[in-house]
mmCIF file of C-alpha atoms and ligand atoms in Angstrom:
data_model
loop_
_atom_site.group_PDB
_atom_site.id
_atom_site.type_symbol
_atom_site.label_atom_id
_atom_site.label_comp_id
_atom_site.label_asym_id
_atom_site.label_seq_id
_atom_site.Cartn_x
_atom_site.Cartn_y
_atom_site.Cartn_z
ATOM 1 C CA MET A 124 89.171 33.219 162.302
ATOM 2 C CA THR A 125 90.754 35.526 159.420
ATOM 3 C CA PRO A 126 87.968 36.689 157.291
ATOM 4 C CA ALA A 127 88.300 34.980 153.610
ATOM 5 C CA VAL A 128 89.523 37.383 151.286
ATOM 6 C CA ASP A 129 89.368 36.402 147.327
ATOM 7 C CA LEU A 130 89.955 38.798 145.457
ATOM 8 C CA TYR A 131 92.650 41.222 144.809
ATOM 9 C CA PRO A 132 94.222 40.450 148.519
ATOM 10 C CA GLU A 133 97.276 42.919 148.503
ATOM 11 C CA LEU A 134 94.458 46.271 147.643
ATOM 12 C CA ASP A 135 92.201 48.306 149.923
ATOM 13 C CA THR A 136 88.755 48.967 149.347
ATOM 14 C CA PRO A 137 86.698 50.946 147.975
ATOM 15 C CA LEU A 138 88.972 51.258 145.263
ATOM 16 C CA ALA A 139 88.032 51.669 141.446
ATOM 17 C CA LEU A 140 89.190 48.604 138.600
ATOM 18 C CA ILE A 141 89.162 49.354 135.821
ATOM 19 C CA ASP A 142 89.703 46.048 133.466
ATOM 20 C CA LEU A 143 91.918 46.512 130.348
ATOM 21 C CA ASP A 144 91.134 43.702 128.471
ATOM 22 C CA THR A 145 86.905 44.512 128.231
ATOM 23 C CA VAL A 146 88.150 48.127 127.882
ATOM 24 C CA ASP A 147 90.813 46.563 124.465
ATOM 25 C CA ARG A 148 87.553 45.464 123.702
ATOM 26 C CA ASN A 149 84.887 47.898 123.907
ATOM 27 C CA ALA A 150 88.176 49.677 121.694
ATOM 28 C CA ALA A 151 88.399 47.365 118.910
ATOM 29 C CA ALA A 152 84.509 47.365 118.052
ATOM 30 C CA MET A 153 84.405 51.129 118.460
ATOM 31 C CA ARG A 154 87.362 51.273 116.508
ATOM 32 C CA ALA A 155 85.681 48.666 113.864
ATOM 33 C CA LEU A 156 82.077 50.352 113.539
ATOM 34 C CA ALA A 157 83.972 53.464 112.912
ATOM 35 C CA ARG A 158 86.775 52.150 110.252
ATOM 36 C CA GLU A 159 83.792 50.398 108.694
ATOM 37 C CA ARG A 160 81.896 53.090 108.096
ATOM 38 C CA GLY A 161 84.311 55.452 107.509
ATOM 39 C CA VAL A 162 83.965 58.363 110.407
ATOM 40 C CA ASP A 163 86.320 59.386 112.882
ATOM 41 C CA VAL A 164 85.889 59.200 116.418
ATOM 42 C CA ARG A 165 86.351 61.478 118.428
ATOM 43 C CA VAL A 166 86.336 60.433 122.812
ATOM 44 C CA HIS A 167 84.114 61.731 125.509
ATOM 45 C CA PHE A 168 87.239 61.782 128.488
ATOM 46 C CA LYS A 169 83.652 63.425 130.862
ATOM 47 C CA SER A 170 83.253 59.958 130.883
ATOM 48 C CA LEU A 171 87.263 59.171 132.268
ATOM 49 C CA LYS A 172 88.524 61.930 133.978
ATOM 50 C CA CYS A 173 92.471 60.112 134.467
ATOM 51 C CA GLY A 174 95.135 61.387 132.050
ATOM 52 C CA GLY A 175 96.543 57.234 132.062
ATOM 53 C CA LEU A 176 93.802 56.283 130.889
ATOM 54 C CA ALA A 177 93.106 59.369 128.182
ATOM 55 C CA LYS A 178 97.009 58.345 127.234
ATOM 56 C CA TYR A 179 96.395 54.409 127.290
ATOM 57 C CA LEU A 180 93.106 54.966 125.049
ATOM 58 C CA MET A 181 95.929 57.063 122.253
ATOM 59 C CA ALA A 182 98.373 54.130 122.159
ATOM 60 C CA ALA A 183 95.800 52.455 121.103
ATOM 61 C CA GLY A 184 94.507 54.819 118.617
ATOM 62 C CA PHE A 185 92.072 57.605 119.677
ATOM 63 C CA ASP A 186 94.129 60.406 119.193
ATOM 64 C CA THR A 187 91.553 63.083 119.322
ATOM 65 C CA PHE A 188 89.334 63.748 122.596
ATOM 66 C CA LEU A 189 86.746 66.052 123.709
ATOM 67 C CA CYS A 190 85.679 67.096 127.206
ATOM 68 C CA ALA A 191 82.450 69.039 129.069
ATOM 69 C CA LYS A 192 84.456 71.145 131.117
ATOM 70 C CA LEU A 193 88.087 73.840 130.685
ATOM 71 C CA ASN A 194 89.446 71.497 133.251
ATOM 72 C CA GLU A 195 89.217 68.416 131.815
ATOM 73 C CA ALA A 196 91.025 69.466 128.345
ATOM 74 C CA GLU A 197 94.040 71.509 130.929
ATOM 75 C CA VAL A 198 94.367 67.594 132.047
ATOM 76 C CA LEU A 199 93.811 66.796 127.816
ATOM 77 C CA VAL A 200 96.687 68.063 127.061
ATOM 78 C CA ASP A 201 98.922 67.766 130.204
ATOM 79 C CA ALA A 202 98.907 64.279 128.980
ATOM 80 C CA GLY A 203 99.398 64.501 125.825
ATOM 81 C CA VAL A 204 96.894 65.258 123.440
ATOM 82 C CA LYS A 205 97.143 67.134 120.507
ATOM 83 C CA ASP A 206 93.451 68.230 119.491
ATOM 84 C CA VAL A 207 91.141 68.454 122.383
ATOM 85 C CA LEU A 208 87.027 69.781 122.221
ATOM 86 C CA VAL A 209 85.790 71.951 124.326
ATOM 87 C CA ALA A 210 82.026 70.289 123.846
ATOM 88 C CA ASN A 211 80.743 73.306 125.917
ATOM 89 C CA GLN A 212 80.005 76.733 126.033
ATOM 90 C CA VAL A 213 82.767 78.377 127.925
ATOM 91 C CA VAL A 214 82.028 81.989 129.383
ATOM 92 C CA GLY A 215 82.774 85.196 131.160
ATOM 93 C CA PRO A 216 86.313 86.531 130.734
ATOM 94 C CA VAL A 217 88.543 83.805 133.262
ATOM 95 C CA LYS A 218 87.508 81.008 131.203
ATOM 96 C CA ALA A 219 87.732 82.810 128.099
ATOM 97 C CA ARG A 220 91.806 83.407 129.115
ATOM 98 C CA ARG A 221 92.552 79.774 130.172
ATOM 99 C CA LEU A 222 90.845 78.449 127.173
ATOM 100 C CA ALA A 223 92.849 81.044 124.565
ATOM 101 C CA ALA A 224 95.748 79.686 127.132
ATOM 102 C CA LEU A 225 95.468 76.135 126.324
ATOM 103 C CA ALA A 226 95.014 77.131 122.334
ATOM 104 C CA ALA A 227 98.818 78.465 122.379
ATOM 105 C CA ARG A 228 99.795 74.532 123.893
ATOM 106 C CA ALA A 229 97.397 72.564 121.625
ATOM 107 C CA THR A 230 94.525 72.603 118.485
ATOM 108 C CA VAL A 231 92.166 73.705 120.873
ATOM 109 C CA SER A 232 87.922 73.901 120.414
ATOM 110 C CA VAL A 233 84.956 75.044 121.952
ATOM 111 C CA CYS A 234 80.852 74.768 120.981
ATOM 112 C CA VAL A 235 79.405 78.434 120.347
ATOM 113 C CA ASP A 236 75.564 79.794 120.817
ATOM 114 C CA ASP A 237 75.670 83.109 121.434
ATOM 115 C CA ALA A 238 77.685 86.192 119.097
ATOM 116 C CA GLU A 239 78.382 88.222 122.785
ATOM 117 C CA ASN A 240 80.002 84.932 123.813
ATOM 118 C CA VAL A 241 82.539 84.531 120.590
ATOM 119 C CA ASP A 242 83.609 87.871 120.957
ATOM 120 C CA GLU A 243 84.155 87.077 124.404
ATOM 121 C CA LEU A 244 87.025 84.332 123.291
ATOM 122 C CA ALA A 245 88.028 86.063 120.194
ATOM 123 C CA ALA A 246 89.575 89.178 122.791
ATOM 124 C CA ALA A 247 90.935 86.479 124.895
ATOM 125 C CA ALA A 248 92.330 84.865 121.805
ATOM 126 C CA ALA A 249 93.928 87.732 120.715
ATOM 127 C CA GLU A 250 95.124 88.902 123.854
ATOM 128 C CA VAL A 251 96.971 85.384 124.239
ATOM 129 C CA GLY A 252 98.176 85.125 120.478
ATOM 130 C CA SER A 253 96.150 81.726 119.997
ATOM 131 C CA THR A 254 93.649 80.731 117.469
ATOM 132 C CA ILE A 255 90.726 78.818 119.107
ATOM 133 C CA GLY A 256 88.724 76.250 117.047
ATOM 134 C CA VAL A 257 84.249 77.090 117.421
ATOM 135 C CA LEU A 258 82.397 74.810 116.187
ATOM 136 C CA VAL A 259 78.408 76.246 116.224
ATOM 137 C CA GLU A 260 76.184 73.990 118.904
ATOM 138 C CA VAL A 261 72.710 73.251 116.778
ATOM 139 C CA ASP A 262 70.149 72.514 118.803
ATOM 140 C CA VAL A 263 69.203 69.079 117.609
ATOM 141 C CA GLY A 264 65.811 68.430 119.663
ATOM 142 C CA GLN A 265 67.819 68.105 123.600
ATOM 143 C CA ARG A 266 66.866 71.404 124.531
ATOM 144 C CA ARG A 267 69.800 72.321 126.026
ATOM 145 C CA CYS A 268 72.655 74.733 124.655
ATOM 146 C CA GLY A 269 72.576 75.354 120.458
ATOM 147 C CA VAL A 270 71.134 77.439 118.615
ATOM 148 C CA ASP A 271 67.941 76.464 116.225
ATOM 149 C CA PRO A 272 69.603 74.714 112.844
ATOM 150 C CA GLY A 273 69.308 76.663 109.888
ATOM 151 C CA GLU A 274 69.744 80.414 109.207
ATOM 152 C CA PRO A 275 71.218 81.072 113.524
ATOM 153 C CA ALA A 276 73.796 78.814 112.835
ATOM 154 C CA VAL A 277 74.654 80.349 109.409
ATOM 155 C CA ALA A 278 74.260 83.835 111.041
ATOM 156 C CA LEU A 279 76.884 82.535 114.115
ATOM 157 C CA ALA A 280 79.497 81.430 111.387
ATOM 158 C CA ARG A 281 79.018 84.511 109.515
ATOM 159 C CA HIS A 282 79.848 86.559 113.306
ATOM 160 C CA ILE A 283 83.450 84.213 113.720
ATOM 161 C CA LEU A 284 84.828 84.458 110.928
ATOM 162 C CA LYS A 285 85.114 88.645 110.763
ATOM 163 C CA HIS A 286 87.037 87.258 113.745
ATOM 164 C CA ALA A 287 89.868 85.159 111.732
ATOM 165 C CA PRO A 288 93.019 84.893 112.617
ATOM 166 C CA ALA A 289 92.065 85.115 116.484
ATOM 167 C CA LEU A 290 88.889 81.916 115.806
ATOM 168 C CA ARG A 291 88.660 79.417 113.561
ATOM 169 C CA PHE A 292 85.701 77.984 112.090
ATOM 170 C CA PHE A 293 85.683 74.639 112.104
ATOM 171 C CA GLY A 294 82.063 73.216 112.088
ATOM 172 C CA LEU A 295 79.154 72.389 113.886
ATOM 173 C CA GLN A 296 78.311 69.997 117.006
ATOM 174 C CA GLY A 297 74.939 68.607 117.247
ATOM 175 C CA TYR A 298 74.021 66.171 120.223
ATOM 176 C CA ALA A 299 71.355 64.448 121.314
ATOM 177 C CA GLY A 300 71.497 63.610 125.142
ATOM 178 C CA HIS A 301 68.039 62.539 125.763
ATOM 179 C CA ILE A 302 67.693 59.624 123.696
ATOM 180 C CA GLN A 303 70.927 57.572 124.357
ATOM 181 C CA MET A 304 69.299 54.600 126.190
ATOM 182 C CA LEU A 305 66.341 54.551 125.102
ATOM 183 C CA PRO A 306 65.375 51.132 125.663
ATOM 184 C CA ASP A 307 63.371 50.846 122.260
ATOM 185 C CA LEU A 308 66.421 50.590 119.522
ATOM 186 C CA ALA A 309 64.669 51.116 116.402
ATOM 187 C CA GLU A 310 63.352 54.947 117.900
ATOM 188 C CA ARG A 311 66.873 55.540 119.402
ATOM 189 C CA THR A 312 68.211 55.451 115.688
ATOM 190 C CA ALA A 313 65.301 56.777 113.913
ATOM 191 C CA GLN A 314 65.435 59.818 116.261
ATOM 192 C CA CYS A 315 69.314 60.336 116.713
ATOM 193 C CA ARG A 316 68.900 59.944 112.663
ATOM 194 C CA ALA A 317 65.994 63.037 112.322
ATOM 195 C CA GLY A 318 68.414 64.661 114.759
ATOM 196 C CA LEU A 319 71.881 64.179 112.119
ATOM 197 C CA GLN A 320 69.736 65.296 109.676
ATOM 198 C CA LEU A 321 69.104 68.897 111.089
ATOM 199 C CA LEU A 322 72.987 68.686 111.346
ATOM 200 C CA VAL A 323 73.464 67.661 107.783
ATOM 201 C CA ASP A 324 71.338 70.952 106.307
ATOM 202 C CA THR A 325 72.747 73.074 108.047
ATOM 203 C CA ARG A 326 75.802 71.949 106.877
ATOM 204 C CA ARG A 327 74.497 72.052 103.671
ATOM 205 C CA ALA A 328 72.785 75.811 103.732
ATOM 206 C CA LEU A 329 76.566 76.809 105.219
ATOM 207 C CA GLU A 330 78.101 75.818 102.789
ATOM 208 C CA ALA A 331 75.578 77.480 99.918
ATOM 209 C CA ALA A 332 76.709 80.727 101.738
ATOM 210 C CA GLY A 333 80.075 79.616 100.349
ATOM 211 C CA ILE A 334 81.396 78.459 104.019
ATOM 212 C CA PRO A 335 83.017 75.409 104.302
ATOM 213 C CA VAL A 336 82.754 73.133 107.298
ATOM 214 C CA ALA A 337 85.769 70.541 108.075
ATOM 215 C CA VAL A 338 83.757 69.559 110.612
ATOM 216 C CA VAL A 339 79.889 67.960 111.764
ATOM 217 C CA THR A 340 80.229 66.328 115.009
ATOM 218 C CA GLY A 341 77.216 64.617 117.068
ATOM 219 C CA ALA A 342 76.339 61.221 118.230
ATOM 220 C CA GLY A 343 77.252 59.196 121.939
ATOM 221 C CA THR A 344 77.498 55.320 122.800
ATOM 222 C CA GLY A 345 73.652 55.165 121.938
ATOM 223 C CA THR A 346 73.324 55.875 118.665
ATOM 224 C CA ALA A 347 76.866 55.476 117.470
ATOM 225 C CA ASP A 348 75.974 52.591 115.067
ATOM 226 C CA ALA A 349 72.696 54.872 114.120
ATOM 227 C CA ALA A 350 74.897 58.309 113.294
ATOM 228 C CA ALA A 351 78.337 56.268 111.805
ATOM 229 C CA GLY A 352 77.798 56.421 108.181
ATOM 230 C CA PHE A 353 75.354 58.918 108.350
ATOM 231 C CA SER A 354 76.107 61.070 105.042
ATOM 232 C CA GLY A 355 77.425 64.780 105.550
ATOM 233 C CA LEU A 356 78.815 63.601 109.514
ATOM 234 C CA THR A 357 82.216 63.572 110.122
ATOM 235 C CA GLU A 358 82.581 62.454 113.266
ATOM 236 C CA ILE A 359 80.902 60.874 116.517
ATOM 237 C CA GLN A 360 81.659 61.364 119.579
ATOM 238 C CA PRO A 361 81.206 59.079 122.443
ATOM 239 C CA GLY A 362 82.329 58.685 125.773
ATOM 240 C CA SER A 363 80.455 55.697 128.271
ATOM 241 C CA PHE A 364 81.881 52.855 125.682
ATOM 242 C CA VAL A 365 84.718 52.668 127.450
ATOM 243 C CA LEU A 366 84.489 52.144 130.698
ATOM 244 C CA MET A 367 80.488 51.071 129.935
ATOM 245 C CA ASP A 368 78.367 50.888 133.755
ATOM 246 C CA ALA A 369 74.727 48.497 134.192
ATOM 247 C CA ALA A 370 72.258 50.967 132.609
ATOM 248 C CA TYR A 371 74.078 52.288 129.285
ATOM 249 C CA HIS A 372 75.242 48.359 129.069
ATOM 250 C CA ALA A 373 71.242 47.826 129.796
ATOM 251 C CA ALA A 374 70.830 49.968 126.253
ATOM 252 C CA CYS A 375 74.016 49.656 124.814
ATOM 253 C CA PRO A 376 75.183 45.343 125.263
ATOM 254 C CA THR A 377 77.535 45.922 122.319
ATOM 255 C CA TYR A 378 80.148 47.515 125.160
ATOM 256 C CA GLY A 379 80.921 45.267 128.112
ATOM 257 C CA CYS A 380 81.429 46.677 131.485
ATOM 258 C CA ALA A 381 85.343 48.178 132.514
ATOM 259 C CA LEU A 382 84.830 49.906 135.553
ATOM 260 C CA SER A 383 83.413 48.485 138.963
ATOM 261 C CA ILE A 384 84.449 49.603 142.696
ATOM 262 C CA LEU A 385 86.076 46.488 143.944
ATOM 263 C CA THR A 386 84.522 46.586 148.069
ATOM 264 C CA THR A 387 84.878 43.859 151.129
ATOM 265 C CA VAL A 388 81.524 41.801 152.402
ATOM 266 C CA VAL A 389 81.725 43.560 156.259
ATOM 267 C CA SER A 390 78.827 42.627 157.935
ATOM 268 C CA ARG A 391 77.013 39.402 157.224
ATOM 269 C CA ARG A 392 73.051 38.601 157.839
ATOM 270 C CA ASP A 393 70.815 35.043 156.476
ATOM 271 C CA GLU A 394 69.294 37.950 154.497
ATOM 272 C CA ARG A 395 71.074 40.419 152.856
ATOM 273 C CA TYR A 396 75.336 41.032 153.690
ATOM 274 C CA VAL A 397 76.639 44.589 153.309
ATOM 275 C CA LEU A 398 79.500 46.284 151.871
ATOM 276 C CA ASP A 399 82.031 48.828 152.616
ATOM 277 C CA ALA A 400 80.857 51.396 149.497
ATOM 278 C CA GLY A 401 77.727 53.722 148.935
ATOM 279 C CA SER A 402 76.680 56.581 147.420
ATOM 280 C CA LYS A 403 80.150 57.780 147.805
ATOM 281 C CA ALA A 404 81.695 55.718 145.883
ATOM 282 C CA ILE A 405 79.623 54.561 143.486
ATOM 283 C CA SER A 406 76.875 56.710 142.503
ATOM 284 C CA LYS A 407 73.310 56.571 142.206
ATOM 285 C CA ASP A 408 72.026 58.618 139.866
ATOM 286 C CA PHE A 409 71.645 56.732 136.915
ATOM 287 C CA GLY A 410 69.947 54.145 139.035
ATOM 288 C CA THR A 411 70.792 51.020 141.003
ATOM 289 C CA PRO A 412 74.570 49.424 140.501
ATOM 290 C CA VAL A 413 74.632 44.974 140.501
ATOM 291 C CA ILE A 414 77.270 42.748 142.102
ATOM 292 C CA LYS A 415 79.578 41.485 139.181
ATOM 293 C CA GLY A 416 79.421 37.701 138.424
ATOM 294 C CA TYR A 417 76.517 37.183 140.582
ATOM 295 C CA PRO A 418 73.511 38.274 138.898
ATOM 296 C CA THR A 419 71.067 36.652 141.564
ATOM 297 C CA ASP A 420 71.905 39.084 144.196
ATOM 298 C CA ARG A 421 70.188 41.924 144.033
ATOM 299 C CA VAL A 422 71.287 44.945 145.734
ATOM 300 C CA ILE A 423 68.001 46.402 147.804
ATOM 301 C CA ALA A 424 69.461 49.978 149.064
ATOM 302 C CA VAL A 425 72.712 52.389 148.698
ATOM 303 C CA ASN A 426 73.609 54.575 151.428
ATOM 304 C CA GLU A 427 76.092 56.678 152.035
ATOM 305 C CA GLU A 428 79.006 54.583 153.210
ATOM 306 C CA HIS A 429 77.063 50.946 152.470
ATOM 307 C CA THR A 430 75.762 48.856 149.810
ATOM 308 C CA ILE A 431 72.672 46.875 150.984
ATOM 309 C CA VAL A 432 72.908 43.414 149.226
ATOM 310 C CA ALA A 433 70.196 40.251 149.655
ATOM 311 C CA PRO A 434 71.859 37.347 148.416
ATOM 312 C CA GLY A 435 70.740 34.748 145.918
ATOM 313 C CA ALA A 436 69.123 31.073 146.806
ATOM 314 C CA GLY A 437 72.328 28.949 148.154
ATOM 315 C CA ALA A 438 74.199 32.214 148.007
ATOM 316 C CA VAL A 439 77.762 30.940 150.271
ATOM 317 C CA VAL A 440 78.989 34.463 151.474
ATOM 318 C CA GLN A 441 81.615 35.513 154.399
ATOM 319 C CA VAL A 442 82.544 38.940 155.756
ATOM 320 C CA GLY A 443 85.859 39.704 154.412
ATOM 321 C CA ASN A 444 84.897 38.969 150.605
ATOM 322 C CA ARG A 445 84.959 40.754 147.956
ATOM 323 C CA ARG A 446 82.756 41.604 145.990
ATOM 324 C CA GLU A 447 83.044 44.329 142.580
ATOM 325 C CA VAL A 448 80.581 46.700 141.852
ATOM 326 C CA LEU A 449 79.235 47.933 138.669
ATOM 327 C CA PRO A 450 77.750 50.969 139.106
ATOM 328 C CA ALA A 451 74.691 52.351 136.776
ATOM 329 C CA HIS A 452 76.919 55.926 135.711
ATOM 330 C CA CYS A 453 80.543 55.365 134.931
ATOM 331 C CA CYS A 454 80.797 58.965 134.422
ATOM 332 C CA ALA A 455 79.207 60.119 138.177
ATOM 333 C CA THR A 456 80.994 57.026 139.649
ATOM 334 C CA MET A 457 84.943 58.083 137.706
ATOM 335 C CA ASN A 458 83.937 62.129 139.782
ATOM 336 C CA LEU A 459 83.888 60.440 142.937
ATOM 337 C CA HIS A 460 86.963 58.923 142.993
ATOM 338 C CA ARG A 461 90.955 60.290 142.676
ATOM 339 C CA SER A 462 92.283 57.047 141.375
ATOM 340 C CA CYS A 463 91.733 53.703 139.815
ATOM 341 C CA VAL A 464 93.782 50.841 139.764
ATOM 342 C CA ALA A 465 94.308 49.286 136.003
ATOM 343 C CA VAL A 466 94.199 45.422 135.764
ATOM 344 C CA ARG A 467 94.008 43.214 133.946
ATOM 345 C CA GLY A 468 93.409 38.496 133.963
ATOM 346 C CA GLY A 469 93.183 39.085 137.746
ATOM 347 C CA LYS A 470 96.361 41.124 138.550
ATOM 348 C CA VAL A 471 97.132 44.860 138.692
ATOM 349 C CA GLU A 472 99.043 46.510 136.051
ATOM 350 C CA ALA A 473 99.072 49.845 136.489
ATOM 351 C CA VAL A 474 97.569 52.274 139.244
ATOM 352 C CA TRP A 475 96.900 56.392 137.240
ATOM 353 C CA ALA A 476 95.627 59.867 138.997
ATOM 354 C CA ILE A 477 92.128 61.117 138.367
ATOM 355 C CA GLU A 478 93.280 63.731 137.643
ATOM 356 C CA ALA A 479 89.430 65.948 136.703
ATOM 357 C CA SER A 480 87.192 64.038 139.887
ATOM 358 C CA GLY A 481 85.620 66.485 141.964
ATOM 359 C CA ARG A 482 86.198 69.115 139.663
ATOM 360 C CA TYR A 483 83.316 71.409 138.348
ATOM 361 C CA ASP A 484 85.325 73.980 136.674
HETATM 362 C C1 LIG B 147 78.699 66.239 124.170
HETATM 363 C C2 LIG B 147 78.646 65.149 124.011
HETATM 364 N N1 LIG B 147 79.034 64.538 123.046
HETATM 365 C C3 LIG B 147 79.155 63.698 123.465
HETATM 366 C C4 LIG B 147 78.873 62.817 125.029
HETATM 367 C C5 LIG B 147 78.760 61.221 124.988
HETATM 368 O O1 LIG B 147 77.960 60.034 125.017
HETATM 369 P P1 LIG B 147 77.928 59.085 125.716
HETATM 370 O O2 LIG B 147 78.387 58.687 127.105
HETATM 371 O O3 LIG B 147 76.391 58.584 125.704
HETATM 372 O O4 LIG B 147 78.606 58.411 125.125
HETATM 373 C C6 LIG B 147 78.271 63.552 125.043
HETATM 374 C C7 LIG B 147 77.458 62.936 127.160
HETATM 375 O O5 LIG B 147 77.067 63.910 127.886
HETATM 376 C C8 LIG B 147 78.220 64.926 125.979
HETATM 377 O O6 LIG B 147 77.303 65.452 126.501
#
C-alpha cells in the first residue's frame, strides 16, 4: 500500500518551510506599530540568516537591518542592503579588516564598549579608506556587553570622536535580552522602560556634553510594544517577529509562527507516532516544539533524528503522513538548515539559500 502523503507531496522532508502569508501579517503588524508610534524599525537578521528573506522584507519596506555576526552582515550587503548594524563587538585584526572592507560597500555600523577596540577598528578603517559607524553599547540590565550608563558612555563617545573620519559616532544601543520573553507583560513592560530610561538619560548626558546623538536603538519582538514611542528612543530592533516560534508566540501572540519544519511520519504505534526530524533539524534550546494544527498531539521527545509524538484522542495518523513542526526557537532552527522553501496557500513560491546558517564568525 502507498503511504498517505498529505502535505506538499512534491517536497522531500525534513525541510524548513516559511509561510509567506504569515510573514506578511507579522511584517504589517510591526510596520503599523512603528508608524503609529513614530519610531524606526531595524530588522534583526540573526533570526533569519537568509538573503532571500532579507530581499523579501526589503520589498515589503524594511530597508535597515542589524545582525549579530560579521558573516551575517556580509550576506546582507551581498543581498543589497545598504545600511547594516553589527549589533555586537567585533574584535581582532582579521575581523576589523573584514568590517572595514564591508564599510566600503554600504553604511556599516558596529557596537563598541572598549577604547582599545575602538582604536583597532579606527586603524582598520583608516587602512582600507572606509568609514565605520559606531554605537556605544550601554548595559541596560542584561549584564552582557556594554558600558555602564552615563559618564562611561560619554567618555567612550569622546574617544570615538577623536578618530574621525575613520569612525563616525552614530549613537547608543541598549538591548535587554533577558526580559524579551518574561511571561508577565506588565513586568516586561516596566523592566523594558526602566532600561530605556537609562539609555535615554545617557543620550541626554551626551547632548549636555555637546555630542549629537543621531540613533538610540534597542528592544526586540517581546518589548517592541513597550518601547515604540518611548521618548528619546529613535529605533527598535526586533527580529523574531518575522518568523516567530512556539515559545516566543506564547509570550507575544501578536505575531504568528511562519517557520515550520515539514516532516514525515515514519513509524506509528498505538500510543505514539514518530517524525523523521529531530534535534539536528529542530532546535530544542528554548524547549519542546509543537505540532502545527494538532493542538492535542503532544511532543514527548526530540531525539537526534526523530521526534516522538503522543497523538490526541481519536487522531488518525498513518506512516507517510506529513506534519509541520513549529520549533521552540526560530533563530537556532534557521541556523540548522542550508535552505528553506517559501510557501503561500499550500503552494511553493521560492526556494532560498540560508547563507549564514552554520556560521559563527
Ligand atoms: C542586540 C539585539 N537586538 C535585538 C534582538 C532581537 O530580539 P528578538 O529576537 O526578540 O526580536 C536581539 C536578539 O537576540 C539582540 O541580541
